Tab-separated table of C-alpha atoms and ligand atoms in Angstrom:
chain	number	residue	atom	x	y	z
A	10	UNK	CA	-44.815	-28.065	-12.980
A	11	UNK	CA	-48.202	-29.670	-12.929
A	12	UNK	CA	-49.515	-30.936	-16.128
A	13	UNK	CA	-52.508	-30.041	-18.052
A	14	UNK	CA	-54.106	-33.605	-16.923
A	15	UNK	CA	-53.501	-32.971	-13.471
A	16	UNK	CA	-54.982	-29.127	-13.310
A	17	UNK	CA	-57.891	-30.532	-14.973
A	18	UNK	CA	-58.015	-33.213	-12.514
A	19	UNK	CA	-58.309	-30.314	-10.002
A	20	UNK	CA	-61.580	-29.215	-11.898
A	21	UNK	CA	-65.298	-30.268	-10.885
A	22	UNK	CA	-68.763	-29.378	-11.677
A	23	UNK	CA	-69.613	-26.892	-9.312
A	24	UNK	CA	-72.609	-26.223	-7.087
A	25	UNK	CA	-76.156	-25.714	-9.192
A	26	UNK	CA	-76.432	-22.245	-10.471
A	27	UNK	CA	-78.548	-19.944	-8.655
A	28	UNK	CA	-78.384	-21.531	-4.938
A	29	UNK	CA	-79.032	-18.659	-2.304
A	30	UNK	CA	-76.256	-18.064	0.308
A	31	UNK	CA	-77.473	-21.001	2.913
A	32	UNK	CA	-78.657	-23.806	0.288
A	33	UNK	CA	-74.938	-22.387	-1.140
A	34	UNK	CA	-73.433	-23.527	2.540
A	35	UNK	CA	-75.752	-26.411	2.857
A	36	UNK	CA	-74.449	-27.732	-0.486
A	37	UNK	CA	-70.565	-27.150	0.368
A	38	UNK	CA	-70.721	-28.850	3.188
A	39	UNK	CA	-72.513	-32.140	1.494
A	40	UNK	CA	-69.917	-31.367	-1.612
A	41	UNK	CA	-66.460	-30.825	-0.158
A	42	UNK	CA	-63.880	-29.793	-2.539
A	43	UNK	CA	-61.488	-32.661	-4.064
A	44	UNK	CA	-58.180	-32.914	-2.367
A	45	UNK	CA	-55.412	-32.307	-4.546
A	46	UNK	CA	-53.166	-35.175	-4.895
A	47	UNK	CA	-50.381	-33.364	-6.752
A	48	UNK	CA	-46.775	-33.167	-5.691
A	49	UNK	CA	-44.954	-30.228	-4.558
A	50	UNK	CA	-41.510	-31.465	-4.631
A	51	UNK	CA	-38.707	-28.712	-5.023
A	52	UNK	CA	-41.131	-26.081	-4.205
A	53	UNK	CA	-40.182	-23.725	-1.235
A	54	UNK	CA	-43.652	-22.343	0.046
A	55	UNK	CA	-44.908	-19.554	2.407
A	56	UNK	CA	-48.253	-19.793	4.413
A	57	UNK	CA	-49.160	-16.736	6.416
A	58	UNK	CA	-52.028	-17.514	9.487
A	59	UNK	CA	-50.785	-21.152	9.664
A	60	UNK	CA	-50.739	-21.860	12.842
A	61	UNK	CA	-54.684	-22.906	13.003
A	62	UNK	CA	-57.651	-22.892	10.903
A	63	UNK	CA	-57.094	-22.940	7.192
A	64	UNK	CA	-53.916	-21.812	6.726
A	65	UNK	CA	-52.901	-24.804	9.231
A	66	UNK	CA	-54.418	-27.252	7.221
A	67	UNK	CA	-53.055	-25.977	4.174
A	68	UNK	CA	-49.843	-26.384	5.515
A	69	UNK	CA	-50.308	-29.567	6.482
A	70	UNK	CA	-51.707	-30.725	3.254
A	71	UNK	CA	-47.972	-28.671	1.430
A	72	UNK	CA	-45.942	-31.099	3.762
A	73	UNK	CA	-47.807	-34.202	3.115
A	74	UNK	CA	-47.428	-33.361	-0.829
A	75	UNK	CA	-43.488	-33.201	-0.464
A	76	UNK	CA	-42.859	-29.513	-0.389
A	77	UNK	CA	-39.346	-29.164	-0.304
A	78	UNK	CA	-38.879	-26.406	2.195
A	79	UNK	CA	-42.132	-24.748	4.086
A	80	UNK	CA	-42.725	-21.381	5.791
A	81	UNK	CA	-44.882	-20.942	8.666
A	82	UNK	CA	-45.619	-17.176	9.457
A	83	UNK	CA	-47.233	-16.939	11.926
A	84	UNK	CA	-48.292	-14.288	14.666
A	85	UNK	CA	-46.935	-16.266	17.620
A	86	UNK	CA	-43.940	-18.018	17.218
A	87	UNK	CA	-44.917	-20.595	19.986
A	88	UNK	CA	-48.230	-21.132	18.469
A	89	UNK	CA	-46.247	-21.859	15.101
A	90	UNK	CA	-43.618	-24.050	16.769
A	91	UNK	CA	-46.731	-26.090	18.243
A	92	UNK	CA	-48.333	-26.350	14.380
A	93	UNK	CA	-44.957	-27.382	13.320
A	94	UNK	CA	-44.377	-30.401	16.312
A	95	UNK	CA	-48.120	-31.071	14.736
A	96	UNK	CA	-47.580	-31.135	10.988
A	97	UNK	CA	-44.248	-33.264	11.739
A	98	UNK	CA	-45.902	-35.951	14.084
A	99	UNK	CA	-48.869	-36.213	11.745
A	100	UNK	CA	-46.620	-36.390	8.035
A	101	UNK	CA	-43.410	-37.758	9.289
A	102	UNK	CA	-42.175	-34.515	7.651
A	103	UNK	CA	-38.389	-33.433	8.088
A	104	UNK	CA	-38.540	-30.804	10.682
A	105	UNK	CA	-35.635	-29.258	9.367
A	106	UNK	CA	-37.514	-28.113	6.381
A	107	UNK	CA	-39.959	-26.112	8.289
A	108	UNK	CA	-39.217	-22.510	9.252
A	109	UNK	CA	-41.446	-21.027	11.815
A	110	UNK	CA	-40.829	-16.817	11.165
A	111	UNK	CA	-42.771	-14.158	13.338
A	112	UNK	CA	-45.067	-12.005	10.969
A	113	UNK	CA	-47.745	-9.113	12.912
A	114	UNK	CA	-50.059	-8.211	10.088
A	115	UNK	CA	-51.031	-5.258	11.983
A	116	UNK	CA	-47.549	-3.985	11.853
A	117	UNK	CA	-45.988	-2.548	8.729
A	118	UNK	CA	-42.612	-2.674	10.864
A	119	UNK	CA	-43.143	-6.498	11.716
A	120	UNK	CA	-44.033	-7.350	7.390
A	121	UNK	CA	-40.938	-4.958	6.905
A	122	UNK	CA	-38.786	-7.234	8.829
A	123	UNK	CA	-40.193	-10.733	7.926
A	124	UNK	CA	-39.942	-9.951	4.416
A	125	UNK	CA	-35.796	-9.019	5.320
A	126	UNK	CA	-35.302	-12.093	7.016
A	127	UNK	CA	-37.399	-14.155	4.409
A	128	UNK	CA	-34.596	-13.016	2.025
A	129	UNK	CA	-32.372	-14.479	4.498
A	130	UNK	CA	-34.006	-17.892	5.186
A	131	UNK	CA	-34.420	-18.841	1.613
A	132	UNK	CA	-33.151	-17.685	-1.814
A	133	UNK	CA	-36.241	-19.275	-3.640
A	134	UNK	CA	-39.944	-18.582	-3.063
A	135	UNK	CA	-42.195	-20.653	-5.324
A	136	UNK	CA	-45.618	-20.315	-3.813
A	137	UNK	CA	-47.026	-17.633	-1.291
A	138	UNK	CA	-50.448	-18.329	0.315
A	139	UNK	CA	-51.432	-15.139	2.020
A	140	UNK	CA	-54.019	-16.318	4.381
A	141	UNK	CA	-54.053	-14.627	7.495
A	142	UNK	CA	-57.026	-12.789	8.015
A	143	UNK	CA	-59.405	-11.830	11.170
A	144	UNK	CA	-63.213	-11.200	11.547
A	145	UNK	CA	-63.357	-8.756	14.700
A	146	UNK	CA	-67.086	-8.587	15.932
A	147	UNK	CA	-66.666	-5.135	16.620
A	148	UNK	CA	-64.783	-2.214	15.909
A	149	UNK	CA	-61.305	-1.949	16.578
A	150	UNK	CA	-58.405	1.071	14.875
A	151	UNK	CA	-54.615	-0.357	14.805
A	152	UNK	CA	-53.570	1.314	17.276
A	153	UNK	CA	-50.523	2.701	15.092
A	154	UNK	CA	-52.223	3.092	11.949
A	155	UNK	CA	-56.089	3.888	13.024
A	156	UNK	CA	-56.995	1.864	10.042
A	157	UNK	CA	-60.030	-0.155	11.334
A	158	UNK	CA	-58.257	-3.835	12.124
A	159	UNK	CA	-59.080	-5.963	9.446
A	160	UNK	CA	-58.830	-3.257	6.717
A	161	UNK	CA	-55.314	-3.269	8.195
A	162	UNK	CA	-54.738	-6.844	8.599
A	163	UNK	CA	-56.262	-8.527	5.574
A	164	UNK	CA	-56.024	-5.609	3.224
A	165	UNK	CA	-53.466	-3.073	3.413
A	166	UNK	CA	-50.960	-4.998	5.299
A	167	UNK	CA	-51.720	-8.105	3.336
A	168	UNK	CA	-51.116	-5.588	-0.193
A	169	UNK	CA	-47.648	-4.279	1.313
A	170	UNK	CA	-46.735	-8.019	2.176
A	171	UNK	CA	-47.647	-9.004	-1.608
A	172	UNK	CA	-45.628	-6.502	-2.964
A	173	UNK	CA	-42.670	-6.902	-1.141
A	174	UNK	CA	-42.506	-10.459	-1.971
A	175	UNK	CA	-43.291	-10.192	-5.701
A	176	UNK	CA	-39.479	-10.036	-6.083
A	177	UNK	CA	-38.446	-12.962	-4.477
A	178	UNK	CA	-41.084	-14.814	-6.906
A	179	UNK	CA	-40.143	-13.284	-9.636
A	180	UNK	CA	-36.391	-14.568	-8.871
A	181	UNK	CA	-37.638	-17.805	-7.955
A	182	UNK	CA	-39.748	-17.761	-11.529
A	183	UNK	CA	-36.325	-16.816	-13.437
A	184	UNK	CA	-34.535	-19.940	-11.785
A	185	UNK	CA	-37.141	-22.161	-12.599
A	186	UNK	CA	-38.285	-21.268	-15.746
A	187	UNK	CA	-41.440	-20.963	-14.918
A	188	UNK	CA	-44.020	-18.356	-12.646
A	189	UNK	CA	-44.337	-18.671	-9.266
A	190	UNK	CA	-47.411	-18.457	-7.269
A	191	UNK	CA	-49.312	-15.989	-5.378
A	192	UNK	CA	-52.797	-17.120	-3.499
A	193	UNK	CA	-54.659	-14.510	-1.633
A	194	UNK	CA	-57.520	-16.201	0.670
A	195	UNK	CA	-60.788	-14.486	-0.169
A	196	UNK	CA	-64.426	-15.343	0.389
A	197	UNK	CA	-67.614	-15.848	-1.881
A	198	UNK	CA	-68.917	-13.076	0.675
A	199	UNK	CA	-67.463	-10.415	-1.834
A	200	UNK	CA	-70.489	-10.936	-4.073
A	201	UNK	CA	-72.499	-10.021	-1.338
A	202	UNK	CA	-71.802	-6.189	-0.894
A	203	UNK	CA	-74.142	-3.444	-1.608
A	204	UNK	CA	-72.837	-1.243	-4.323
A	205	UNK	CA	-73.774	1.632	-1.844
A	206	UNK	CA	-71.400	0.495	0.922
A	207	UNK	CA	-68.295	0.993	-1.454
A	208	UNK	CA	-69.685	3.990	-3.708
A	209	UNK	CA	-67.857	6.904	-2.420
A	210	UNK	CA	-68.787	10.879	-3.657
A	211	UNK	CA	-66.331	12.614	-5.422
A	212	UNK	CA	-63.063	13.054	-3.237
A	213	UNK	CA	-63.753	10.908	-0.826
A	214	UNK	CA	-61.703	8.570	0.341
A	215	UNK	CA	-62.939	4.499	-0.014
A	216	UNK	CA	-60.700	3.358	2.178
A	217	UNK	CA	-61.725	6.032	4.964
A	218	UNK	CA	-65.406	5.521	4.461
A	219	UNK	CA	-64.542	1.553	5.119
A	220	UNK	CA	-62.213	2.428	8.333
A	221	UNK	CA	-65.155	4.774	9.883
A	222	UNK	CA	-66.275	3.481	13.207
A	223	UNK	CA	-70.051	4.334	12.110
A	224	UNK	CA	-69.695	2.221	9.197
A	225	UNK	CA	-69.299	-0.857	11.496
A	226	UNK	CA	-71.387	-4.047	11.010
A	227	UNK	CA	-69.390	-7.333	11.216
A	228	UNK	CA	-71.092	-9.406	8.242
A	229	UNK	CA	-71.082	-5.897	6.336
A	230	UNK	CA	-67.446	-5.334	6.755
A	231	UNK	CA	-66.068	-8.867	6.852
A	232	UNK	CA	-67.709	-9.185	2.739
A	233	UNK	CA	-66.504	-5.227	1.818
A	234	UNK	CA	-63.125	-6.617	3.091
A	235	UNK	CA	-63.336	-9.709	0.701
A	236	UNK	CA	-64.806	-7.522	-1.553
A	237	UNK	CA	-61.280	-5.533	-1.338
A	238	UNK	CA	-59.229	-8.384	-1.197
A	239	UNK	CA	-60.357	-9.195	-5.364
A	240	UNK	CA	-59.488	-5.564	-5.815
A	241	UNK	CA	-55.995	-6.355	-4.088
A	242	UNK	CA	-55.781	-9.017	-6.622
A	243	UNK	CA	-56.662	-7.169	-9.703
A	244	UNK	CA	-54.234	-4.578	-8.921
A	245	UNK	CA	-51.896	-7.042	-8.296
A	246	UNK	CA	-52.370	-8.863	-11.898
A	247	UNK	CA	-52.136	-5.882	-13.285
A	248	UNK	CA	-49.121	-4.112	-12.300
A	249	UNK	CA	-46.866	-6.772	-10.745
A	250	UNK	CA	-47.331	-9.969	-12.627
A	251	UNK	CA	-45.249	-9.809	-16.018
A	252	UNK	CA	-41.372	-9.312	-16.041
A	253	UNK	CA	-40.033	-6.794	-18.521
A	254	UNK	CA	-40.699	-8.649	-21.801
A	255	UNK	CA	-44.395	-8.794	-20.802
A	256	UNK	CA	-44.647	-12.619	-19.994
A	257	UNK	CA	-46.770	-13.430	-16.803
A	258	UNK	CA	-43.515	-14.479	-14.071
A	259	UNK	CA	-45.986	-14.174	-11.032
A	260	UNK	CA	-49.556	-16.422	-11.237
A	261	UNK	CA	-51.998	-14.739	-8.937
A	262	UNK	CA	-55.516	-15.611	-7.744
A	263	UNK	CA	-57.946	-15.995	-4.853
A	264	UNK	CA	-59.576	-18.507	-3.655
A	265	UNK	CA	-62.741	-19.108	-1.340
A	266	UNK	CA	-62.420	-22.264	0.959
A	267	UNK	CA	-66.572	-22.409	1.757
A	268	UNK	CA	-68.275	-22.122	5.088
A	269	UNK	CA	-65.616	-23.539	7.541
A	270	UNK	CA	-65.580	-24.456	11.374
A	271	UNK	CA	-62.282	-22.204	12.009
A	272	UNK	CA	-61.084	-20.316	14.963
A	273	UNK	CA	-62.564	-17.211	12.779
A	274	UNK	CA	-65.328	-16.372	15.200
A	275	UNK	CA	-63.472	-16.240	18.249
A	276	UNK	CA	-63.534	-13.031	19.547
A	277	UNK	CA	-67.352	-13.064	19.032
A	278	UNK	CA	-69.513	-12.796	21.969
A	279	UNK	CA	-71.688	-15.892	22.829
A	280	UNK	CA	-74.859	-14.636	21.547
A	281	UNK	CA	-73.105	-14.522	18.290
A	282	UNK	CA	-70.653	-17.480	18.597
A	283	UNK	CA	-73.958	-19.741	19.591
A	284	UNK	CA	-76.056	-18.996	15.919
A	285	UNK	CA	-72.747	-19.521	14.387
A	286	UNK	CA	-72.017	-22.827	15.695
A	287	UNK	CA	-75.478	-23.836	14.703
A	288	UNK	CA	-74.475	-23.081	11.872
A	289	UNK	CA	-71.329	-24.559	11.584
A	290	UNK	CA	-72.865	-27.743	12.594
A	291	UNK	CA	-75.739	-27.581	9.577
A	292	UNK	CA	-73.660	-26.358	6.798
A	293	UNK	CA	-69.709	-25.720	7.888
A	294	UNK	CA	-67.203	-27.688	6.336
A	295	UNK	CA	-64.025	-28.487	8.260
A	296	UNK	CA	-60.572	-26.702	8.065
A	297	UNK	CA	-58.824	-29.385	6.309
A	298	UNK	CA	-61.662	-29.541	3.922
A	299	UNK	CA	-61.534	-25.899	3.097
A	300	UNK	CA	-58.038	-26.135	2.799
A	301	UNK	CA	-58.061	-28.330	-0.354
A	302	UNK	CA	-59.278	-25.164	-2.099
A	303	UNK	CA	-56.311	-23.240	-0.619
A	304	UNK	CA	-54.040	-26.199	-2.030
A	305	UNK	CA	-55.732	-26.424	-5.110
A	306	UNK	CA	-55.555	-22.798	-6.079
A	307	UNK	CA	-51.755	-22.781	-5.642
A	308	UNK	CA	-51.480	-25.370	-8.433
A	309	UNK	CA	-53.555	-23.883	-11.219
A	310	UNK	CA	-50.932	-21.897	-12.690
A	311	UNK	CA	-51.472	-19.754	-15.917
A	312	UNK	CA	-55.029	-21.125	-16.475
A	313	UNK	CA	-55.979	-19.730	-12.907
A	314	UNK	CA	-54.037	-16.484	-13.231
A	315	UNK	CA	-56.355	-13.213	-12.342
A	316	UNK	CA	-59.278	-15.653	-11.265
A	317	UNK	CA	-61.341	-16.520	-8.549
A	318	UNK	CA	-61.799	-20.060	-7.571
A	319	UNK	CA	-64.080	-21.769	-5.185
A	320	UNK	CA	-65.845	-25.299	-5.165
A	321	UNK	CA	-63.600	-26.649	-7.924
A	322	UNK	CA	-64.646	-24.295	-10.531
A	323	UNK	CA	-63.779	-20.583	-11.326
A	324	UNK	CA	-66.537	-18.243	-10.622
A	325	UNK	CA	-66.993	-14.668	-12.232
A	326	UNK	CA	-66.545	-11.960	-9.658
A	327	UNK	CA	-69.447	-10.112	-8.196
A	328	UNK	CA	-71.069	-7.474	-10.151
A	329	UNK	CA	-68.791	-4.852	-7.926
A	330	UNK	CA	-66.204	-6.584	-9.815
A	331	UNK	CA	-67.056	-7.068	-13.646
A	332	UNK	CA	-69.335	-4.059	-13.824
A	333	UNK	CA	-67.930	-0.610	-15.414
A	334	UNK	CA	-68.801	0.834	-11.814
A	335	UNK	CA	-67.139	-2.134	-10.235
A	336	UNK	CA	-63.832	-1.340	-12.136
A	337	UNK	CA	-63.870	2.149	-10.957
A	338	UNK	CA	-64.169	1.454	-7.297
A	339	UNK	CA	-61.330	-1.328	-8.045
A	340	UNK	CA	-59.288	1.610	-9.984
A	341	UNK	CA	-59.839	3.660	-6.482
A	342	UNK	CA	-59.294	1.525	-3.993
A	343	UNK	CA	-55.687	-0.270	-5.832
A	344	UNK	CA	-54.979	3.625	-6.013
A	345	UNK	CA	-55.551	4.190	-2.015
A	346	UNK	CA	-53.751	1.009	-0.778
A	347	UNK	CA	-50.452	1.395	-3.315
A	348	UNK	CA	-50.121	5.179	-1.970
A	349	UNK	CA	-50.107	3.550	1.125
A	350	UNK	CA	-47.519	0.638	0.565
A	351	UNK	CA	-45.025	2.548	-1.510
A	352	UNK	CA	-44.891	5.055	1.435
A	353	UNK	CA	-44.111	1.972	3.912
A	354	UNK	CA	-41.981	0.178	1.272
A	355	UNK	CA	-38.330	0.236	2.726
B	412	NAP	N1	-63.392	-19.854	7.798
B	412	NAP	C1	-64.330	-19.486	6.733
B	412	NAP	O1	-65.429	-20.066	6.695
B	412	NAP	C2	-63.916	-18.812	6.100
B	412	NAP	C3	-64.440	-18.659	4.391
B	412	NAP	C4	-63.809	-17.842	3.660
B	412	NAP	C5	-62.277	-17.338	3.844
B	412	NAP	N2	-61.966	-17.187	4.886
B	412	NAP	C6	-60.829	-16.816	5.122
B	412	NAP	O2	-59.529	-17.656	5.463
B	412	NAP	C7	-58.495	-16.822	6.471
B	412	NAP	C8	-58.269	-17.743	7.351
B	412	NAP	O3	-59.412	-17.569	8.311
B	412	NAP	P1	-59.768	-19.224	9.086
B	412	NAP	O4	-61.294	-19.472	8.745
B	412	NAP	O5	-58.648	-20.196	8.957
B	412	NAP	O6	-59.676	-18.156	10.455
B	412	NAP	P2	-58.710	-18.829	12.126
B	412	NAP	O7	-58.860	-20.150	12.593
B	412	NAP	O8	-58.864	-17.794	12.764
B	412	NAP	O9	-56.810	-18.323	11.184
B	412	NAP	C9	-56.427	-17.107	11.069
B	412	NAP	C10	-55.236	-17.334	11.080
B	412	NAP	O10	-54.631	-15.291	10.767
B	412	NAP	C11	-53.632	-15.670	11.637
B	412	NAP	N3	-54.190	-13.856	12.343
B	412	NAP	C12	-54.810	-13.268	12.564
B	412	NAP	N4	-54.454	-11.603	12.590
B	412	NAP	C13	-52.842	-11.930	12.397
B	412	NAP	C14	-52.198	-10.843	12.433
B	412	NAP	N5	-52.263	-10.060	12.844
B	412	NAP	N6	-50.665	-11.054	11.801
B	412	NAP	C15	-50.380	-12.434	11.825
B	412	NAP	N7	-51.647	-13.470	11.356
B	412	NAP	C16	-52.387	-13.235	11.994
B	412	NAP	C17	-54.073	-16.250	13.098
B	412	NAP	O11	-53.145	-16.221	13.628
B	412	NAP	P3	-53.782	-16.180	15.839
B	412	NAP	O12	-54.138	-17.690	15.802
B	412	NAP	O13	-51.845	-15.826	16.096
B	412	NAP	O14	-54.715	-15.558	15.882
B	412	NAP	C18	-54.453	-17.156	12.081
B	412	NAP	O15	-53.381	-17.952	12.430
B	412	NAP	C19	-58.990	-15.858	6.670
B	412	NAP	O16	-58.239	-14.691	5.369
B	412	NAP	C20	-60.651	-15.977	6.182
B	412	NAP	O17	-61.423	-14.333	6.056
B	412	NAP	C21	-62.386	-18.150	6.258
């Protein structure tokens, strides 16, 4: 458990207020987050999407900071094994304490099988960093469910995974006597969503609206997906974070690593990839720098419960999170997502 002083040490001044998007990115490059040096000894930690990018950066740090057991949940086991090899080589971490597990967030079957297997592989789970995500350049639908691919992977399957691992986090909290931690990788982009892009007519499904081919536009959808991440976080906080006595036994938060150079745009055609490359050179943090925010987010305990953490400060959610209208949209989104998750729970 981090001390109050340690938690305080994670906090910074944050960027100047009211910076527009590009200036905020530029500030972010010049001012990377603090690199946490707090021990994770005694903790079992799960990171999804940990073979590359921010998830890999975070896994490497968890190992360097002495986590007792590290679970790398990856879509392709060979990539996970390669990540494990690199982590062991870089940190001298005991290879026996890294478990690579297959998890395809595009498949409910895979999510359910992963959760079953996780219970076999570890009796405790102190920290879950749900980070796996995609940013598709063009519309694709999940072949099994029909939902738009990012909505499926980043939102619906992430919510299902969270709901299914929360019992294990709670079980661990009872054993350790302190809340376990669930952190979602979100984005500041959720603040840039226009209300009309998530408003629905009476009786209209929000998920169906977001999933329609004619709605698709890479940037608009990415931001809307991250708003949905904030909505899922709030749904989990309000419905899954407390024990029978009403005490918080799983602290839940979300974090934005800033604009980072990772593999996220790997599927973009050259004419989009090229300007992104230029943007990354001008204002992109490295994956290592961005992953610092993921690590610090998992250390915030009750201070960070329910909050959005970025650039070493807590930031209020956008209008579509805090306003009365935003709260109504959140309730609608959460109900639709929960209905699917209940249906898909074993
Ligand atoms: N980069 C940024 O500027 C930025 C900013 C804010 C938030 N984020 C968020 O940070 C998270 C990580 O992104 P990143 O930038 O590190 O991108 P990345 O380098 O592309 O890493 C994404 C990770 O997610 C995994 N993944 C994708 N689809 C999956 C699936 N169906 N099942 C299991 N794993 C899957 C990938 O596995 P494979 O390698 O096998 O595909 C990879 O490990 C995402 O949620 C992203 O939205 C990124």
